[in-house]
DNA sequence: CAATAATTTCACAAAGTTATCACAATGATT
DNA sequence: AATCATTGTGATAACTTTGTGAAATTATTG
């Protein structure tokens, strides 16, 4: 689940947010000003930042600007007044949303979910290659030897997962978790069917998806 | 020759700049704060702005942000300390250069020439083409095979977004975020209806808006 | 304030995808 | 070689998503 960095100089505010978010399964990390926040941000992987504007030392604007020099991590501003947002927005420092204090638990949780959902897969290059297979994740296009191949949703996501973790063996359960989602219920044999169709559609290159007997499947360019 | 708007609260500074620039053939207009500057900017055609950061009423940051809402006119900031520039640059408010006070006549003239040279023709027409579709964003006009097509607001903005990111797949939520705004509440199926009408209005070319089953839509000239 | 246009919602039809099953084929074990 | 477990495969029913026309709602314009 996602890790959220909460930056606010008020301890009560940080704890309130943590109280809302942790039951949802988010991991929360706190920092009491911009400098501490930057330190935490450098130290570990952060999926989203909740950021107060008014803070000692390094304020929210400047913090955001520093972070934006090296990352497109989603940032939600916490503002006391909505016209503070005008400034954030007008300055185009790349904030993703804002929440005006005081806020309700639902609002915070909803905004966090919404921002994570819409920023998912927005950054970085999205092109993967393996042998004759070329996958463009953003465009959701696949070619084999330059010829386009049309994949269904599940086939595509399986292939992307394999390409992102070449050589790693996945059990059927792991594939179901990561492509279908953790709430999937049903037969693990479903995976087999999708592997089958994927192999057929990839043609020759389909052999790169290898069966690991008694375990699961892996994508491997070597034998 | 070019017209330059000088905005600074110190009369001596404005006159100094004018003294440097007029011999070079530039026409200079003065304003003593951001508000007066905006008024001048609205009143006549300006080719470049020399802008002090520290000013009463409307400071340089805010002035710049206002101007950028409606114009890409080149702006050169005048700063007393170089770390003020860090802020301007980091905030990405679209400044073109900066000059640290005190400055030499040569420096000012050289920077102004350089910026004008560099930005010349940048104002470009905002024209996009794809197949038989031609979109003029500024004029908000669309033609297909040379024939004008009348689009509604949402249809137009969808089309422009698609053209700006050809090939990229957008989920319905992403489209709602970027065309309707991040705080839109309502059915995601609304998107479908607008896609439908847009496709119909574009005729043959409507096929370029492709459905990506289980994900969303993309604009793609290839298959 | 009426008229018009634009947008959203809804319900149903159409299209496409996915899950499951049964049986065949294959690999491992004795 | 025989047995058992696992994997491959084709068919199809169940399900999800998308397209579409019409109605309801909202916004804009004269």
Coordinates of C-alpha atoms (C1' of nucleotides) in Angstrom, one line a residue:
Chain A
X1 CA 0.0 0.0 0.0
X2 CA 1.0 3.6 -0.5
X3 CA 3.3 5.6 1.8
X4 CA 2.2 9.1 2.6
X5 CA 4.5 11.9 3.9
X6 CA 2.7 14.3 6.2
X7 CA 4.4 17.7 6.6
X8 CA 2.8 20.1 9.0
X9 CA 4.3 22.0 12.0
X10 CA 1.3 21.2 14.2
X11 CA 1.6 17.8 15.9
X12 CA -2.2 17.6 16.3
X13 CA -2.8 18.1 12.6
X14 CA -0.3 15.4 11.7
X15 CA -1.8 12.9 14.2
X16 CA -5.3 13.7 13.0
X17 CA -4.3 12.9 9.4
X18 CA -2.6 9.8 10.5
X19 CA -5.7 8.8 12.3
X20 CA -7.8 9.1 9.1
X21 CA -5.3 7.5 6.8
X22 CA -3.8 4.5 8.6
X23 CA -7.2 2.7 8.9
X24 CA -7.3 2.9 5.1
X25 CA -4.1 1.0 4.9
X26 CA -1.7 3.8 4.2
X27 CA 1.6 4.0 5.8
X28 CA 2.2 7.5 7.3
X29 CA 5.5 9.3 7.9
X30 CA 5.5 12.7 9.7
X31 CA 7.7 15.7 9.4
X32 CA 7.3 19.0 11.2
X33 CA 8.7 21.3 8.6
X34 CA 10.0 21.5 5.1
X35 CA 13.5 20.7 5.9
X36 CA 12.6 17.6 7.8
X37 CA 10.2 16.7 5.1
X38 CA 13.0 16.9 2.4
X39 CA 15.2 14.7 4.6
X40 CA 12.4 12.0 4.8
X41 CA 11.7 12.3 1.2
X42 CA 15.3 11.6 0.3
X43 CA 15.4 8.7 2.7
X44 CA 12.6 6.5 1.5
X45 CA 10.1 6.0 -1.2
X46 CA 7.1 8.3 -0.9
X47 CA 3.9 7.8 -2.9
X48 CA 2.1 11.1 -1.9
X49 CA 2.8 14.2 0.1
X50 CA 0.3 16.1 2.3
X51 CA 1.8 19.5 2.7
X52 CA 0.9 22.4 4.9
X53 CA 1.8 25.8 3.4
X54 CA 2.5 27.8 6.5
X55 CA 5.6 26.3 8.2
X56 CA 8.8 27.6 9.8
X57 CA 12.1 27.3 8.1
X58 CA 11.1 26.0 4.7
X59 CA 7.5 26.8 3.7
X60 CA 5.2 24.7 1.5
X61 CA 5.8 26.7 -1.6
X62 CA 9.6 26.3 -1.4
X63 CA 9.4 22.7 -0.3
X64 CA 7.2 21.9 -3.3
X65 CA 9.6 23.7 -5.6
X66 CA 12.5 21.7 -4.3
X67 CA 10.7 18.4 -4.6
X68 CA 9.6 19.2 -8.1
X69 CA 13.2 19.6 -9.2
X70 CA 13.7 15.9 -8.9
X71 CA 10.3 14.2 -8.6
X72 CA 6.7 14.2 -9.9
X73 CA 5.4 12.7 -6.7
X74 CA 1.8 13.8 -6.1
X75 CA 1.4 16.7 -3.6
X76 CA -1.8 17.8 -1.9
X77 CA -1.7 21.1 -0.2
X78 CA -3.3 21.8 3.1
X79 CA -4.5 25.4 3.2
X80 CA -6.3 27.5 5.8
X81 CA -7.8 29.7 3.3
X82 CA -8.9 28.9 -0.3
X83 CA -7.1 32.0 -1.7
X84 CA -3.8 30.4 -0.7
X85 CA -4.6 27.8 -3.3
X86 CA -5.0 30.5 -5.9
X87 CA -1.4 31.3 -5.4
X88 CA -0.3 27.7 -5.5
X89 CA -2.3 27.1 -8.6
X90 CA -1.3 30.4 -10.3
X91 CA 2.4 29.7 -9.7
X92 CA 2.1 26.4 -11.4
X93 CA 4.4 24.7 -9.0
X94 CA 2.8 21.4 -9.8
X95 CA 0.4 20.7 -6.9
X96 CA -2.1 18.0 -7.6
X97 CA -4.9 19.1 -5.3
X98 CA -5.6 21.1 -2.2
X99 CA -7.7 20.6 0.9
X100 CA -9.0 23.5 2.9
X101 CA -8.9 23.3 6.7
X102 CA -10.9 22.3 8.5
X103 CA -11.6 19.1 6.7
X104 CA -13.6 15.9 7.3
X105 CA -12.0 12.5 7.4
X106 CA -13.9 11.4 4.4
X107 CA -12.7 14.3 2.4
X108 CA -9.0 13.6 3.1
X109 CA -9.3 9.9 2.4
X110 CA -11.3 10.6 -0.8
X111 CA -8.8 13.2 -2.1
X112 CA -5.8 11.0 -1.4
X113 CA -7.4 8.0 -3.2
X114 CA -8.4 10.2 -6.1
X115 CA -5.0 11.8 -6.6
X116 CA -3.2 8.4 -6.4
X117 CA -5.6 7.0 -8.9
X118 CA -5.2 9.7 -11.4
X119 CA -1.5 10.1 -11.1
X120 CA -0.8 6.4 -11.4
X121 CA 1.5 5.6 -14.2
X122 CA 1.9 9.2 -15.2
X123 CA 5.6 9.5 -14.8
X124 CA 8.6 8.1 -16.4
X125 CA 9.0 6.5 -19.8
X126 CA 6.7 3.7 -20.5
X127 CA 8.5 1.8 -23.1
X128 CA 9.8 -1.7 -22.6
X129 CA 11.6 -4.1 -24.9
X130 CA 12.4 -7.7 -24.8
X131 CA 13.6 -9.6 -27.8
X132 CA 11.2 -8.8 -30.6
X133 CA 8.6 -7.5 -28.2
X134 CA 8.1 -3.8 -27.7
X135 CA 5.5 -2.5 -25.2
X136 CA 4.4 1.1 -24.8
X137 CA 2.6 1.3 -21.5
X138 CA 1.1 4.7 -22.0
X139 CA -0.2 4.0 -25.4
X140 CA -1.0 0.5 -24.4
X141 CA 0.5 -0.7 -27.7
X142 CA 2.4 -3.9 -28.3
X143 CA 4.4 -4.9 -31.3
X144 CA 6.3 -8.1 -32.1
X145 CA 8.9 -7.7 -34.9
X146 CA 7.3 -4.3 -35.6
X147 CA 3.9 -5.8 -36.2
X148 CA 1.1 -4.6 -33.9
X149 CA -0.5 -7.1 -31.6
X150 CA -3.8 -6.4 -29.9
X151 CA -4.0 -7.6 -26.3
X152 CA -6.9 -7.5 -23.9
X153 CA -6.6 -5.8 -20.6
X154 CA -5.5 -8.8 -18.6
X155 CA -3.1 -10.0 -21.2
X156 CA -1.5 -6.5 -21.4
X157 CA -1.1 -6.2 -17.7
X158 CA 0.4 -9.6 -17.4
X159 CA 2.9 -8.8 -20.1
X160 CA 3.9 -5.5 -18.5
X161 CA 4.3 -7.1 -15.1
X162 CA 6.6 -9.8 -16.7
X163 CA 8.6 -7.2 -18.5
X164 CA 9.1 -5.1 -15.4
X165 CA 10.4 -8.1 -13.5
X166 CA 12.2 -10.2 -16.1
X167 CA 13.5 -13.5 -14.9
X168 CA 11.4 -13.5 -11.8
X169 CA 9.1 -16.4 -11.2
X170 CA 5.5 -15.6 -10.2
X171 CA 3.1 -18.1 -8.8
X172 CA -0.4 -18.0 -10.0
X173 CA -1.5 -16.4 -6.8
X174 CA 1.1 -13.6 -7.1
X175 CA -0.1 -12.9 -10.7
X176 CA -3.7 -12.8 -9.5
X177 CA -2.8 -10.4 -6.7
X178 CA -0.9 -8.1 -8.9
X179 CA -3.0 -8.1 -12.1
X180 CA -6.4 -9.0 -10.9
X181 CA -6.1 -7.3 -7.5
X182 CA -6.0 -8.7 -4.0
X183 CA -9.7 -9.1 -3.8
X184 CA -10.0 -11.5 -6.6
X185 CA -11.7 -14.8 -5.8
X186 CA -11.8 -17.7 -8.1
X187 CA -9.8 -20.4 -9.7
X188 CA -6.1 -19.9 -10.1
X189 CA -6.4 -21.8 -13.4
X190 CA -7.8 -18.6 -14.9
X191 CA -4.2 -17.5 -15.1
X192 CA -3.3 -20.4 -17.4
X193 CA -5.9 -19.4 -19.9
X194 CA -4.6 -15.9 -20.1
X195 CA -1.0 -17.1 -20.4
X196 CA -2.2 -19.3 -23.2
X197 CA -3.9 -16.5 -25.2
X198 CA -1.0 -14.2 -24.5
X199 CA 1.5 -16.8 -25.9
X200 CA -0.5 -17.3 -29.0
X201 CA -0.8 -13.6 -29.7
X202 CA 2.9 -13.1 -29.2
X203 CA 3.7 -15.9 -31.7
X204 CA 7.3 -17.0 -31.6
X205 CA 8.1 -14.5 -28.8
X206 CA 5.5 -16.3 -26.7
X207 CA 8.1 -18.8 -25.8
X208 CA 9.7 -16.1 -23.6
X209 CA 6.9 -16.7 -21.1
X210 CA 8.2 -19.9 -19.6
X211 CA 6.4 -22.4 -17.4
X212 CA 8.2 -23.2 -14.1
X213 CA 6.7 -26.6 -13.3
X214 CA 5.1 -26.8 -10.0
X215 CA 5.6 -23.0 -9.3
X216 CA 4.2 -20.7 -11.9
X217 CA 5.5 -18.6 -14.8
X218 CA 8.3 -16.3 -15.6
X219 CA 9.4 -14.1 -18.5
X220 CA 13.0 -14.9 -19.5
X221 CA 15.0 -14.1 -22.6
X222 CA 17.6 -16.6 -21.7
X223 CA 16.9 -20.3 -21.6
Chain B
X1 CA 11.4 48.5 -33.0
X2 CA 10.4 46.8 -29.8
X3 CA 8.5 48.4 -27.0
X4 CA 9.7 47.6 -23.5
X5 CA 7.7 48.0 -20.3
X6 CA 9.8 48.9 -17.3
X7 CA 8.2 48.1 -13.9
X8 CA 10.0 49.3 -10.8
X9 CA 9.0 51.3 -7.8
X10 CA 12.2 53.4 -7.9
X11 CA 12.1 56.2 -10.3
X12 CA 15.9 56.4 -10.6
X13 CA 16.0 52.7 -11.7
X14 CA 13.4 53.2 -14.4
X15 CA 15.2 56.2 -15.8
X16 CA 18.5 54.4 -15.7
X17 CA 17.1 51.6 -17.8
X18 CA 15.5 54.0 -20.2
X19 CA 18.8 55.7 -20.5
X20 CA 20.4 52.5 -21.5
X21 CA 17.7 51.2 -23.8
X22 CA 16.4 54.2 -25.8
X23 CA 19.8 54.8 -27.5
X24 CA 19.4 51.3 -28.8
X25 CA 16.2 52.2 -30.5
X26 CA 13.8 50.6 -28.0
X27 CA 10.6 52.4 -26.9
X28 CA 10.3 52.5 -23.2
X29 CA 7.1 52.7 -21.1
X30 CA 7.3 53.0 -17.3
X31 CA 5.1 51.8 -14.5
X32 CA 5.8 52.2 -10.8
X33 CA 4.1 49.1 -9.5
X34 CA 2.5 45.9 -10.6
X35 CA -1.0 47.4 -10.9
X36 CA 0.1 50.2 -13.0
X37 CA 2.1 47.8 -15.1
X38 CA -0.9 45.6 -15.7
X39 CA -2.8 48.7 -16.8
X40 CA -0.1 49.6 -19.3
X41 CA 0.1 46.1 -20.5
X42 CA -3.5 46.1 -21.2
X43 CA -3.4 49.4 -23.0
X44 CA -0.8 48.8 -25.7
X45 CA 1.4 46.3 -27.3
X46 CA 4.4 45.3 -25.3
X47 CA 7.3 43.2 -26.7
X48 CA 9.2 42.7 -23.4
X49 CA 8.9 43.4 -19.7
X50 CA 11.6 44.4 -17.3
X51 CA 10.2 43.6 -13.9
X52 CA 11.4 44.3 -10.4
X53 CA 10.5 41.7 -7.8
X54 CA 10.1 43.9 -4.7
X55 CA 7.2 46.3 -5.3
X56 CA 4.3 47.7 -3.3
X57 CA 0.7 46.6 -4.1
X58 CA 1.4 43.8 -6.6
X59 CA 4.8 42.3 -6.4
X60 CA 6.8 40.8 -9.3
X61 CA 5.8 37.2 -8.7
X62 CA 2.1 38.0 -8.7
X63 CA 2.4 40.4 -11.6
X64 CA 4.1 37.7 -13.6
X65 CA 1.5 35.2 -12.8
X66 CA -1.3 37.5 -13.9
X67 CA 0.4 38.3 -17.2
X68 CA 1.1 34.6 -17.8
X69 CA -2.6 33.9 -17.7
X70 CA -3.0 35.7 -21.0
X71 CA 0.3 36.2 -22.6
X72 CA 3.7 34.7 -23.3
X73 CA 5.4 38.1 -23.6
X74 CA 9.1 37.7 -22.5
X75 CA 9.8 38.9 -19.0
X76 CA 13.2 39.7 -17.5
X77 CA 13.3 39.9 -13.7
X78 CA 15.4 42.5 -11.9
X79 CA 16.6 41.1 -8.6
X80 CA 18.7 42.5 -5.8
X81 CA 20.1 39.2 -4.8
X82 CA 20.6 36.1 -6.9
X83 CA 18.7 33.8 -4.5
X84 CA 15.5 35.7 -5.4
X85 CA 16.0 34.3 -8.8
X86 CA 16.1 30.8 -7.4
X87 CA 12.6 31.3 -6.3
X88 CA 11.4 32.7 -9.6
X89 CA 13.0 29.9 -11.5
X90 CA 11.9 27.2 -9.1
X91 CA 8.3 28.4 -9.2
X92 CA 8.3 28.1 -12.9
X93 CA 6.2 31.2 -13.4
X94 CA 7.7 31.6 -16.9
X95 CA 10.4 34.2 -16.5
X96 CA 12.8 34.4 -19.4
X97 CA 15.9 35.7 -17.8
X98 CA 17.0 37.8 -14.8
X99 CA 19.5 40.6 -14.1
X100 CA 21.0 41.1 -10.7
X101 CA 21.4 44.7 -9.5
X102 CA 23.6 46.5 -9.9
X103 CA 24.0 46.0 -13.6
X104 CA 26.0 47.6 -16.4
X105 CA 24.4 49.2 -19.5
X106 CA 26.0 46.6 -21.7
X107 CA 24.5 43.8 -19.7
X108 CA 21.0 45.1 -19.8
X109 CA 21.1 45.8 -23.5
X110 CA 22.7 42.4 -24.3
X111 CA 20.1 40.5 -22.2
X112 CA 17.2 42.3 -23.8
X113 CA 18.5 41.6 -27.3
X114 CA 19.2 38.0 -26.4
X115 CA 15.8 37.4 -25.0
X116 CA 14.0 39.0 -27.9
X117 CA 16.1 37.0 -30.3
X118 CA 15.4 33.8 -28.5
X119 CA 11.6 34.3 -28.1
X120 CA 10.9 35.7 -31.5
X121 CA 8.3 33.8 -33.2
X122 CA 7.5 31.9 -30.1
X123 CA 4.0 33.3 -29.9
X124 CA 3.3 30.8 -32.7
X125 CA -0.1 29.8 -33.8
X126 CA -1.5 27.1 -31.7
X127 CA -2.4 24.8 -34.6
X128 CA -2.6 21.1 -34.4
X129 CA -3.1 18.7 -37.2
X130 CA -3.9 15.0 -37.3
X131 CA -5.0 13.3 -40.5
X132 CA -7.7 15.5 -42.0
X133 CA -8.3 17.3 -38.7
X134 CA -6.9 20.8 -38.1
X135 CA -7.4 22.5 -34.8
X136 CA -6.6 26.1 -34.0
X137 CA -6.6 26.3 -30.3
X138 CA -6.5 30.1 -30.0
X139 CA -9.2 30.6 -32.5
X140 CA -11.1 27.6 -31.2
X141 CA -11.7 26.5 -34.7
X142 CA -11.8 23.0 -36.1
X143 CA -11.9 21.8 -39.6
X144 CA -12.1 18.3 -41.1
X145 CA -11.0 18.1 -44.7
X146 CA -11.1 21.9 -44.8
X147 CA -14.7 21.9 -43.7
X148 CA -15.5 23.7 -40.5
X149 CA -16.9 21.7 -37.7
X150 CA -18.6 23.3 -34.7
X151 CA -17.7 21.8 -31.4
X152 CA -19.0 22.5 -27.9
X153 CA -16.7 23.5 -25.1
X154 CA -16.2 20.0 -23.7
X155 CA -15.8 18.4 -27.2
X156 CA -13.2 21.0 -28.1
X157 CA -11.2 20.5 -25.0
X158 CA -11.3 16.8 -25.2
X159 CA -10.0 17.0 -28.8
X160 CA -7.2 19.4 -27.9
X161 CA -6.1 17.2 -25.0
X162 CA -6.1 14.2 -27.3
X163 CA -4.1 16.0 -29.9
X164 CA -1.6 17.3 -27.4
X165 CA -1.0 13.7 -26.2
X166 CA -1.4 11.6 -29.2
X167 CA -1.2 7.9 -28.6
X168 CA -1.5 8.2 -24.9
X169 CA -4.4 6.3 -23.3
X170 CA -6.5 8.3 -20.9
X171 CA -8.9 6.7 -18.4
X172 CA -12.3 8.4 -18.1
X173 CA -11.2 9.7 -14.7
X174 CA -8.1 11.3 -16.2
X175 CA -10.2 12.9 -18.9
X176 CA -12.6 14.3 -16.3
X177 CA -9.7 15.6 -14.3
X178 CA -8.1 17.4 -17.1
X179 CA -11.1 18.7 -19.1
X180 CA -13.8 19.0 -16.4
X181 CA -11.4 19.8 -13.5
X182 CA -10.2 17.9 -10.5
X183 CA -13.3 18.5 -8.4
X184 CA -15.8 17.2 -10.8
X185 CA -18.4 14.9 -9.3
X186 CA -20.6 12.8 -11.4
X187 CA -20.7 9.8 -13.6
X188 CA -17.7 8.8 -15.6
X189 CA -20.1 7.7 -18.3
X190 CA -20.5 11.4 -19.2
X191 CA -17.3 11.1 -21.0
X192 CA -18.7 8.4 -23.3
X193 CA -21.5 10.7 -24.4
X194 CA -19.1 13.5 -25.3
X195 CA -16.8 11.0 -27.1
X196 CA -19.8 9.9 -29.0
X197 CA -20.9 13.4 -30.2
X198 CA -17.3 14.3 -30.9
X199 CA -16.8 11.2 -33.1
X200 CA -20.0 12.0 -35.0
X201 CA -19.0 15.6 -35.6
X202 CA -15.6 14.5 -36.8
X203 CA -17.1 12.1 -39.3
X204 CA -14.6 9.7 -40.8
X205 CA -11.8 11.2 -38.7
X206 CA -13.8 10.3 -35.6
X207 CA -12.3 6.8 -35.8
X208 CA -9.0 8.3 -34.7
X209 CA -10.4 8.4 -31.3
X210 CA -10.0 4.8 -30.3
X211 CA -11.6 2.9 -27.5
X212 CA -9.2 1.0 -25.3
X213 CA -11.4 -1.6 -23.8
X214 CA -11.4 -1.7 -20.0
X215 CA -9.2 1.4 -19.8
X216 CA -10.5 4.4 -21.7
X217 CA -9.8 6.3 -24.9
X218 CA -6.8 7.5 -26.9
X219 CA -6.2 9.4 -30.1
X220 CA -4.1 7.5 -32.5
X221 CA -3.5 7.9 -36.2
X222 CA -1.9 4.5 -36.5
X223 CA -3.6 1.2 -35.7
Chain C
dC1 C1' -37.6 35.4 -18.4
dA2 C1' -38.1 32.7 -22.3
dA3 C1' -35.6 30.3 -25.8
dT4 C1' -31.8 27.9 -27.0
dA5 C1' -27.8 25.2 -26.5
dA6 C1' -25.0 22.3 -23.8
dT7 C1' -24.4 18.9 -20.5
dT8 C1' -25.6 15.0 -17.8
dT9 C1' -28.1 11.0 -16.7
dC10 C1' -30.5 6.9 -17.7
dA11 C1' -31.8 2.5 -19.7
dC12 C1' -31.2 -0.8 -22.9
dA13 C1' -28.6 -2.8 -26.8
dA14 C1' -24.4 -4.3 -28.6
dA15 C1' -19.8 -5.7 -28.3
dG16 C1' -15.9 -7.6 -26.1
dT17 C1' -13.7 -9.9 -22.3
dT18 C1' -13.1 -13.3 -18.9
dA19 C1' -13.9 -17.4 -16.0
dT20 C1' -14.8 -22.0 -15.8
dC21 C1' -15.1 -26.6 -17.2
dA22 C1' -13.8 -30.9 -19.2
dC23 C1' -10.5 -33.4 -21.2
dA24 C1' -5.9 -33.8 -23.4
dA25 C1' -1.1 -33.5 -22.9
dT26 C1' 2.9 -33.3 -20.4
dG27 C1' 6.2 -33.7 -16.5
dA28 C1' 7.5 -35.9 -12.1
dT29 C1' 7.8 -39.9 -9.1
dT30 C1' 7.9 -44.6 -7.9
Chain D
dA1 C1' 5.7 -48.6 -17.3
dA2 C1' 2.3 -47.0 -14.3
dT3 C1' 0.6 -43.5 -11.6
dC4 C1' -0.3 -39.0 -10.0
dA5 C1' 0.1 -34.1 -10.2
dT6 C1' 0.4 -30.2 -13.0
dT7 C1' -0.3 -27.7 -17.2
dG8 C1' -2.3 -26.8 -22.0
dT9 C1' -6.4 -26.1 -24.7
dG10 C1' -11.0 -25.4 -26.9
dA11 C1' -15.6 -24.3 -26.1
dT12 C1' -18.9 -21.6 -24.1
dA13 C1' -21.6 -19.3 -20.6
dA14 C1' -21.4 -15.4 -17.6
dC15 C1' -20.0 -11.1 -17.0
dT16 C1' -18.3 -6.3 -17.9
dT17 C1' -17.7 -2.6 -20.6
dT18 C1' -19.1 0.4 -24.2
dG19 C1' -22.4 2.6 -27.7
dT20 C1' -26.5 5.0 -28.3
dG21 C1' -30.9 7.4 -28.3
dA22 C1' -33.8 10.0 -25.6
dA23 C1' -35.1 12.4 -21.6
dA24 C1' -33.9 15.4 -17.8
dT25 C1' -31.2 18.9 -16.0
dT26 C1' -28.3 22.8 -16.2
dA27 C1' -26.1 26.8 -18.3
dT28 C1' -26.1 30.5 -21.6
dT29 C1' -27.9 33.9 -24.5
dG30 C1' -31.0 37.3 -26.4

